[in-house]
mmCIF file of C-alpha atoms in Angstrom:
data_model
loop_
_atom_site.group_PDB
_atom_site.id
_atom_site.type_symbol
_atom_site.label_atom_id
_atom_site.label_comp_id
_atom_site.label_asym_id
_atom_site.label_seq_id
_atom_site.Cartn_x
_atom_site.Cartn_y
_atom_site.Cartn_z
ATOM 1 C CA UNK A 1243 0.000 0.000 0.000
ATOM 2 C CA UNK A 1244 1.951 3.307 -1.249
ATOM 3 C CA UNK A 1245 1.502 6.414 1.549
ATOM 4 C CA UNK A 1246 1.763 9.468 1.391
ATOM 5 C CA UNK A 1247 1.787 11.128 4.343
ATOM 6 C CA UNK A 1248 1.325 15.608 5.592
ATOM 7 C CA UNK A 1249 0.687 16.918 8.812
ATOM 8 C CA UNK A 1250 -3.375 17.995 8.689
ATOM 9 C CA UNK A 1251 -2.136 21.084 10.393
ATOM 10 C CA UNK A 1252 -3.451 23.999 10.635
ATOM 11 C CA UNK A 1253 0.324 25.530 10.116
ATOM 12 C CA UNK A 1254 -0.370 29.309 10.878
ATOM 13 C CA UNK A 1255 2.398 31.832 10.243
ATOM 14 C CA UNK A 1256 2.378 35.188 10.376
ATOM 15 C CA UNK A 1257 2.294 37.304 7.083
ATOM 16 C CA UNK A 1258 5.771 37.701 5.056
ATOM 17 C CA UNK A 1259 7.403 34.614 6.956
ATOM 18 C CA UNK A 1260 8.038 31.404 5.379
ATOM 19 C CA UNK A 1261 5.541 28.633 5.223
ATOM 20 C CA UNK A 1262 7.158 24.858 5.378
ATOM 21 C CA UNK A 1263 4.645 22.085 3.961
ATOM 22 C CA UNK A 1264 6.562 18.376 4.825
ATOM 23 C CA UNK A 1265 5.629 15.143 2.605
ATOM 24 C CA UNK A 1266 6.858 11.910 3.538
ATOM 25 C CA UNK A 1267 5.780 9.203 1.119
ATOM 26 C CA UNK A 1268 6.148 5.124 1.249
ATOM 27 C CA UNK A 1269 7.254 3.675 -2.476
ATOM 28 C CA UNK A 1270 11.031 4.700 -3.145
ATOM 29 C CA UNK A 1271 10.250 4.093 -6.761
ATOM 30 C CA UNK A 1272 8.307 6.589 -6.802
ATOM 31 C CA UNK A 1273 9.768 8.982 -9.543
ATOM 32 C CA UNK A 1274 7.415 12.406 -10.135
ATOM 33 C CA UNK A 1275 6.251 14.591 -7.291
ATOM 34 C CA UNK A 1276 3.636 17.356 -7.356
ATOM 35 C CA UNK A 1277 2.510 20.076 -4.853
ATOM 36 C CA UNK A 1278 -1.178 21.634 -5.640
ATOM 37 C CA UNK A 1279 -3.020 24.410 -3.546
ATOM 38 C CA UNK A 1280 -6.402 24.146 -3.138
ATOM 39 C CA UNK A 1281 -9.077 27.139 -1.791
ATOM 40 C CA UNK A 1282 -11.865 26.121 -0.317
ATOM 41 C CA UNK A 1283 -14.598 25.117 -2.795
ATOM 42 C CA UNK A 1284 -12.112 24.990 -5.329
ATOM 43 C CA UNK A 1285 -10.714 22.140 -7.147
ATOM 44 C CA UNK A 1286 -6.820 21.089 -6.774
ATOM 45 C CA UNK A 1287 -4.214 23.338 -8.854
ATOM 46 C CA UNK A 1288 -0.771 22.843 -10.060
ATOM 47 C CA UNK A 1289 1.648 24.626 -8.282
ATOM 48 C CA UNK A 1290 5.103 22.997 -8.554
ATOM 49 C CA UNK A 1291 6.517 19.255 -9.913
ATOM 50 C CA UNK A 1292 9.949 17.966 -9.300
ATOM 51 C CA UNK A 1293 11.582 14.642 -10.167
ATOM 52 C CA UNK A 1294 15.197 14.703 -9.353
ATOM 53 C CA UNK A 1295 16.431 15.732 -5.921
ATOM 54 C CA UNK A 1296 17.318 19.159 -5.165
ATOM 55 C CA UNK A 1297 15.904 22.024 -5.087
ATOM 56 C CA UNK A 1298 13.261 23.392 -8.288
ATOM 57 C CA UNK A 1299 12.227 27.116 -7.683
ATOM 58 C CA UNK A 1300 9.386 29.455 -8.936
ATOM 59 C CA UNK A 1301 9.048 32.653 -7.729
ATOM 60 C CA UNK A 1302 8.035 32.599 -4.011
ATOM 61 C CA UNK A 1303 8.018 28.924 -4.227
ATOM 62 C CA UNK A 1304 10.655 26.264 -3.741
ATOM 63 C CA UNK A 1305 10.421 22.403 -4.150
ATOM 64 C CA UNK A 1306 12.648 20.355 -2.461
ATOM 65 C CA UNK A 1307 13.236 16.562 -3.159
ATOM 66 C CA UNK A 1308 14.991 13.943 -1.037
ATOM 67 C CA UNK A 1309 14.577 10.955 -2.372
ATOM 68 C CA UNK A 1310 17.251 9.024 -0.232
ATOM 69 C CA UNK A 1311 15.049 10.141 2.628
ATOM 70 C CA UNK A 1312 11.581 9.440 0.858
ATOM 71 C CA UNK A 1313 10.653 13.345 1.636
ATOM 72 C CA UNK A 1314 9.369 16.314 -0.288
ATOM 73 C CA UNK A 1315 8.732 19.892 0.804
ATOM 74 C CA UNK A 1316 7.337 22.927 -0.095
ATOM 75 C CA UNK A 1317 8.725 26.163 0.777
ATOM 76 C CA UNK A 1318 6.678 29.464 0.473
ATOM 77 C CA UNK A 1319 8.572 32.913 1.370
ATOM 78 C CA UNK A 1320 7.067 35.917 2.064
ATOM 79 C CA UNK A 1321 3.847 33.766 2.256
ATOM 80 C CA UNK A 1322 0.496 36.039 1.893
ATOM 81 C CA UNK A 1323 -2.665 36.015 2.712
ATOM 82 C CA UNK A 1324 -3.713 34.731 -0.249
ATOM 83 C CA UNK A 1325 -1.611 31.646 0.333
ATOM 84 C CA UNK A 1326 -3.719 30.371 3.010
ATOM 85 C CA UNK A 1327 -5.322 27.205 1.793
ATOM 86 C CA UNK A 1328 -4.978 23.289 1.806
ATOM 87 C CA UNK A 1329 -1.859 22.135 -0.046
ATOM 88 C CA UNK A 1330 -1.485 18.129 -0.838
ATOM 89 C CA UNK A 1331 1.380 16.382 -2.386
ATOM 90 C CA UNK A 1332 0.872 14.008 -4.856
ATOM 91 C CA UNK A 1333 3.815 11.001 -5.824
ATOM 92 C CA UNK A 1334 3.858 9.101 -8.742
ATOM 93 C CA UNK A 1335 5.265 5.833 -9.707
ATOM 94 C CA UNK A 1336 6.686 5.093 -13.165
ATOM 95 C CA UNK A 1337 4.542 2.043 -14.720
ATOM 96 C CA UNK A 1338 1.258 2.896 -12.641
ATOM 97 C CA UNK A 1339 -1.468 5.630 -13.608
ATOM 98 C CA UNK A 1340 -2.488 6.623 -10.644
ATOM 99 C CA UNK A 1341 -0.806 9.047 -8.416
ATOM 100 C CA UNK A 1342 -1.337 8.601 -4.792
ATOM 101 C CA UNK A 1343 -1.980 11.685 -2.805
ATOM 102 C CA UNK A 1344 -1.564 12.853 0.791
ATOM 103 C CA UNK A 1345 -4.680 14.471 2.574
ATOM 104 C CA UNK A 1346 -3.150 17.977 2.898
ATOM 105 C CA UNK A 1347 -2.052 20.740 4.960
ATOM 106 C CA UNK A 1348 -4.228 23.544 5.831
ATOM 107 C CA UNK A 1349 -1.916 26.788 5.798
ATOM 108 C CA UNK A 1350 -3.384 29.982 7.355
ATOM 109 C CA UNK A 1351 -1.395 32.922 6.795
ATOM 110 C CA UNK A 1352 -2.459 35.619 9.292
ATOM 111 C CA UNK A 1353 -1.722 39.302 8.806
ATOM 112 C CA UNK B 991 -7.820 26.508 -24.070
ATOM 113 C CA UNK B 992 -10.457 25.325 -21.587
ATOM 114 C CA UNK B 993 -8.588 22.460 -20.169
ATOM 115 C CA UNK B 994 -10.563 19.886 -18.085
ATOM 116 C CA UNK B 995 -14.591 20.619 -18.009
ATOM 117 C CA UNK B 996 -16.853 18.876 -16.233
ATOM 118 C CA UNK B 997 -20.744 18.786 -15.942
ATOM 119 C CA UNK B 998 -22.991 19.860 -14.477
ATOM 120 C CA UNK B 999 -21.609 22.364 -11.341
ATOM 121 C CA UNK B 1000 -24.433 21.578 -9.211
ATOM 122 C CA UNK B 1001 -27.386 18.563 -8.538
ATOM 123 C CA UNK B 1002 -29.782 17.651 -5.967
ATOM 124 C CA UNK B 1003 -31.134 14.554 -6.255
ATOM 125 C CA UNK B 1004 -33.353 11.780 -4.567
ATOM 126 C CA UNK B 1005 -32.510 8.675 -3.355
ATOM 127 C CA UNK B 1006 -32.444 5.837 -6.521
ATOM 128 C CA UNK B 1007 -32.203 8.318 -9.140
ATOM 129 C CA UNK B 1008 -29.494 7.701 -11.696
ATOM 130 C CA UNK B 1009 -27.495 10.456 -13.635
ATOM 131 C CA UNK B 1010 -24.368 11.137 -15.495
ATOM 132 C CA UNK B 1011 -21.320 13.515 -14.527
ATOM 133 C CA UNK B 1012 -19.984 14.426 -17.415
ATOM 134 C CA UNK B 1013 -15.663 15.510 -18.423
ATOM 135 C CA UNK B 1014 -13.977 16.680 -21.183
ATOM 136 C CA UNK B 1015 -10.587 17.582 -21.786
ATOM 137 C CA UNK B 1016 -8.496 19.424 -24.417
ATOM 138 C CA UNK B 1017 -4.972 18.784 -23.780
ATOM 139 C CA UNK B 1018 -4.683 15.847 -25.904
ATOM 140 C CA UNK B 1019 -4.395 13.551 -22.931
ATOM 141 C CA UNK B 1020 -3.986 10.178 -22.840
ATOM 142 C CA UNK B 1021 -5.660 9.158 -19.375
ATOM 143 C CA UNK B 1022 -8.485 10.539 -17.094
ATOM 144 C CA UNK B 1023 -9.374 10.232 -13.630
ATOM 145 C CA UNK B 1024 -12.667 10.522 -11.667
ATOM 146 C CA UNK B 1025 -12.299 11.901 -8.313
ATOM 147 C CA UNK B 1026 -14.182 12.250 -4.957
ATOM 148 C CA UNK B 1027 -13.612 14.465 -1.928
ATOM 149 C CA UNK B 1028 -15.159 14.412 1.070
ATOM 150 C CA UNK B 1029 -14.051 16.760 4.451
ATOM 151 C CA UNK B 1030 -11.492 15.054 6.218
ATOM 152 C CA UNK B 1031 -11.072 12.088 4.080
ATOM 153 C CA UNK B 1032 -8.924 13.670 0.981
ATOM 154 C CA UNK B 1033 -9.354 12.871 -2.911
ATOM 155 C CA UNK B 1034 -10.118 9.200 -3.349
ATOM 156 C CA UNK B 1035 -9.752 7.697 -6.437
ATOM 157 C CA UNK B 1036 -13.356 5.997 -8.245
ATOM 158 C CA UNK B 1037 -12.447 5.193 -11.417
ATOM 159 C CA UNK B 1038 -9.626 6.074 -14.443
ATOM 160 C CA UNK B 1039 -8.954 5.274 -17.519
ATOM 161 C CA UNK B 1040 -5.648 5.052 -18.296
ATOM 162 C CA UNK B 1041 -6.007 5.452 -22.022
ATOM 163 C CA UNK B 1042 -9.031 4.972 -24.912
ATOM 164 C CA UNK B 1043 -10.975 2.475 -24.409
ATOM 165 C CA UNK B 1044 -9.610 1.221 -21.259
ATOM 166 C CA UNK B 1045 -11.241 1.605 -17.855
ATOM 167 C CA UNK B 1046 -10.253 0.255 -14.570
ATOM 168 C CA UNK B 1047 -11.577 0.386 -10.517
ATOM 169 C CA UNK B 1048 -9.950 2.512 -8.326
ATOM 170 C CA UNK B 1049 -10.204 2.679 -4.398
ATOM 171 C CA UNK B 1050 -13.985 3.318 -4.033
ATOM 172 C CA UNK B 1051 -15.683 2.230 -7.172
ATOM 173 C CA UNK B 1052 -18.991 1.008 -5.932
ATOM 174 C CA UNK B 1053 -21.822 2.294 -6.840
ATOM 175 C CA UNK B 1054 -20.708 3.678 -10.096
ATOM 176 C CA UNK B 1055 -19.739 2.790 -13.552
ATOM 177 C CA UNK B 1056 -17.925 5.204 -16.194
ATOM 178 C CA UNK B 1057 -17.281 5.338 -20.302
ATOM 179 C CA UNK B 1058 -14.717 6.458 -22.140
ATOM 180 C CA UNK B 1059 -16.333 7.968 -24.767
ATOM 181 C CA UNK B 1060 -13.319 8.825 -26.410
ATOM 182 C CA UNK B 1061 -9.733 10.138 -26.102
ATOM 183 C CA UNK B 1062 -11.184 13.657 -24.797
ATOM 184 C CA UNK B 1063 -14.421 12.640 -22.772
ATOM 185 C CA UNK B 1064 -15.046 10.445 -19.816
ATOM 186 C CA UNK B 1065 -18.089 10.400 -18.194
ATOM 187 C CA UNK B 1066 -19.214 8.864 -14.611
ATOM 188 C CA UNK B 1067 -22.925 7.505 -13.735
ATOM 189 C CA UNK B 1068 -24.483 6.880 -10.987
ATOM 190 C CA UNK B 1069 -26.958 3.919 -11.448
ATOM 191 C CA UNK B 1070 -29.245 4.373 -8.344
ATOM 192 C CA UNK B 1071 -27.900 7.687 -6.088
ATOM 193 C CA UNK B 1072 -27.109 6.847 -1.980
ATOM 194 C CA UNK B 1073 -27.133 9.675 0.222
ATOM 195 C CA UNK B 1074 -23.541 8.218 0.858
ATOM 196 C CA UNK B 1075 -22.572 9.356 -2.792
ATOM 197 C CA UNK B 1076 -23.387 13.240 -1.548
ATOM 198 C CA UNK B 1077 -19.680 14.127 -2.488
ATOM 199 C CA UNK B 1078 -18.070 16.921 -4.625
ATOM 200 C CA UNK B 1079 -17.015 14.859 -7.792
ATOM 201 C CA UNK B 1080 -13.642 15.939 -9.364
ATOM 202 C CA UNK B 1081 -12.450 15.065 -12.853
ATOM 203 C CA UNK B 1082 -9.211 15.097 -13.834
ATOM 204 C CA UNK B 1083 -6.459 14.356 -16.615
ATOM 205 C CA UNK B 1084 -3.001 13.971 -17.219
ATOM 206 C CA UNK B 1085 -0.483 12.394 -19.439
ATOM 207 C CA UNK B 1086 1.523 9.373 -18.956
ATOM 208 C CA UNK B 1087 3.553 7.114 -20.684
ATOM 209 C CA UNK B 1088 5.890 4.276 -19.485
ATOM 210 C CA UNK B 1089 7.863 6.012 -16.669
ATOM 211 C CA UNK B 1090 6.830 9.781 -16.958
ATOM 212 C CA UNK B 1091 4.197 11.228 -15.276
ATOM 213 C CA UNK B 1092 2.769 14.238 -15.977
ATOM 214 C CA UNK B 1093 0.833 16.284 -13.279
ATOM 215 C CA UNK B 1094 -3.105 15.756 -13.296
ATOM 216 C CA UNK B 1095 -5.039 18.712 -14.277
ATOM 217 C CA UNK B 1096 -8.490 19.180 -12.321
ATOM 218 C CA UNK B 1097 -11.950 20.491 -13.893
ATOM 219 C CA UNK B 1098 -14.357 22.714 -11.266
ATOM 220 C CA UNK B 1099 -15.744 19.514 -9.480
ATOM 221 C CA UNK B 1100 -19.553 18.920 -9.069
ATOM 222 C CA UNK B 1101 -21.384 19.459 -6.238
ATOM 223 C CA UNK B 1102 -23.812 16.650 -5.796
ATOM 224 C CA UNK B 1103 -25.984 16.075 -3.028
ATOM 225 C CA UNK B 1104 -28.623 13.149 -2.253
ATOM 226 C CA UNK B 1105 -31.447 13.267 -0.328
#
């Protein structure tokens, strides 16, 4: 049974900090990684994919694979207000379709 | 480029009532995914379809049967509605082939409630 596993949270921080979202997942082959935001009463959106370890940045947001460790995060600086929503990581396995996902942090970012 | 679209946004229905969620997509992918959510218990998997003309179960599939239509639409029915089904219903799509996955893009979801 592959895992994926996030703290439910709520993770609060305050407005212009950083915002760390932890992913630990289960398979070790698992190969593609994806972090995607979703509002509430809004469906799931892209935000960032990696698949080699490291670091992958965009703008305010930074993806960070360790595979050796089976972990991914999610860094968000100067996180807004507008940031606060559930975030779930997603890990895929090459050969299988379906991507297993975590349940998601809630991240409230308080002004 | 509308991406993933799925209908209708909304439904009420009664209890043994069938209908259809519909999905389209227009990213030329190859496999599609029905989705639901429900507070607390994340997105769990109902059905994909990995590519045209091929369907398969996923973790909750009971209750339900889909069709792929073709490579672009993939619909999900709901033979006699449970007030267990009240769910929001996500569709989504994505491309993969031997080891590469691509992310899934997600349509709106439907809101569907039974009484």
């Amino acid at each position: 049974q592959k895992e994926v596993e996030q703290n439910s949270g709520p993770l609060s921080v305050p407005e212009g900090a950083i915002a760390s979202l932890n992913c630990t997942y289960s398979d070790r082959g698992s190969q593609s990684f994806f972090w995607y935001r979703q509002y509430s009463g809004k469906s799931p959106e892209l935000i960032m994919s990696i698949y080699s370890n490291g670091d992958k940045e965009d703008g305010r947001f930074t993806a960070q694979l360790n595979k050796a460790s089976q972990y991914v995060s999610l860094l968000i600086r100067d996180s807004q207000p507008s940031d606060s929503a559930t975030y779930l990581c997603a890990v895929a396995t090459g050969g299988s379709y379906i991507p297993t996902f975590g349940r998601g942090t809630s991240l409230i970012v308080h002004p | 480029n509308a991406g993933v679209t799925q209908t209708p946004k909304f439904q009420v229905l009664k209890t043994g009532q069938s209908m259809t969620l519909q999905c389209a997509q227009d990213m030329n992918h190859n496999s599609m995914y029905w989705y639901r959510q429900d507070p607390g218990m994340g997105l769990r998997l109902i059905y994909y379809s990995a590519s045209e003309g091929t369907t398969d179960k996923g973790e909750v599939p009971n209750g339900y049967n889909v069709s792929r239509l073709n490579k672009r639409e993939f619909s999900l029915r709901l033979e006699s509605a449970a007030p267990s089904q009240t769910s929001v219903y996500f569709c989504a799509s994505s491309f993969v082939r031997g080891q590469g996955h691509q992310p899934q893009h997600f349509g709106d979801g439907t809101r569907l409630s039974i009484l």
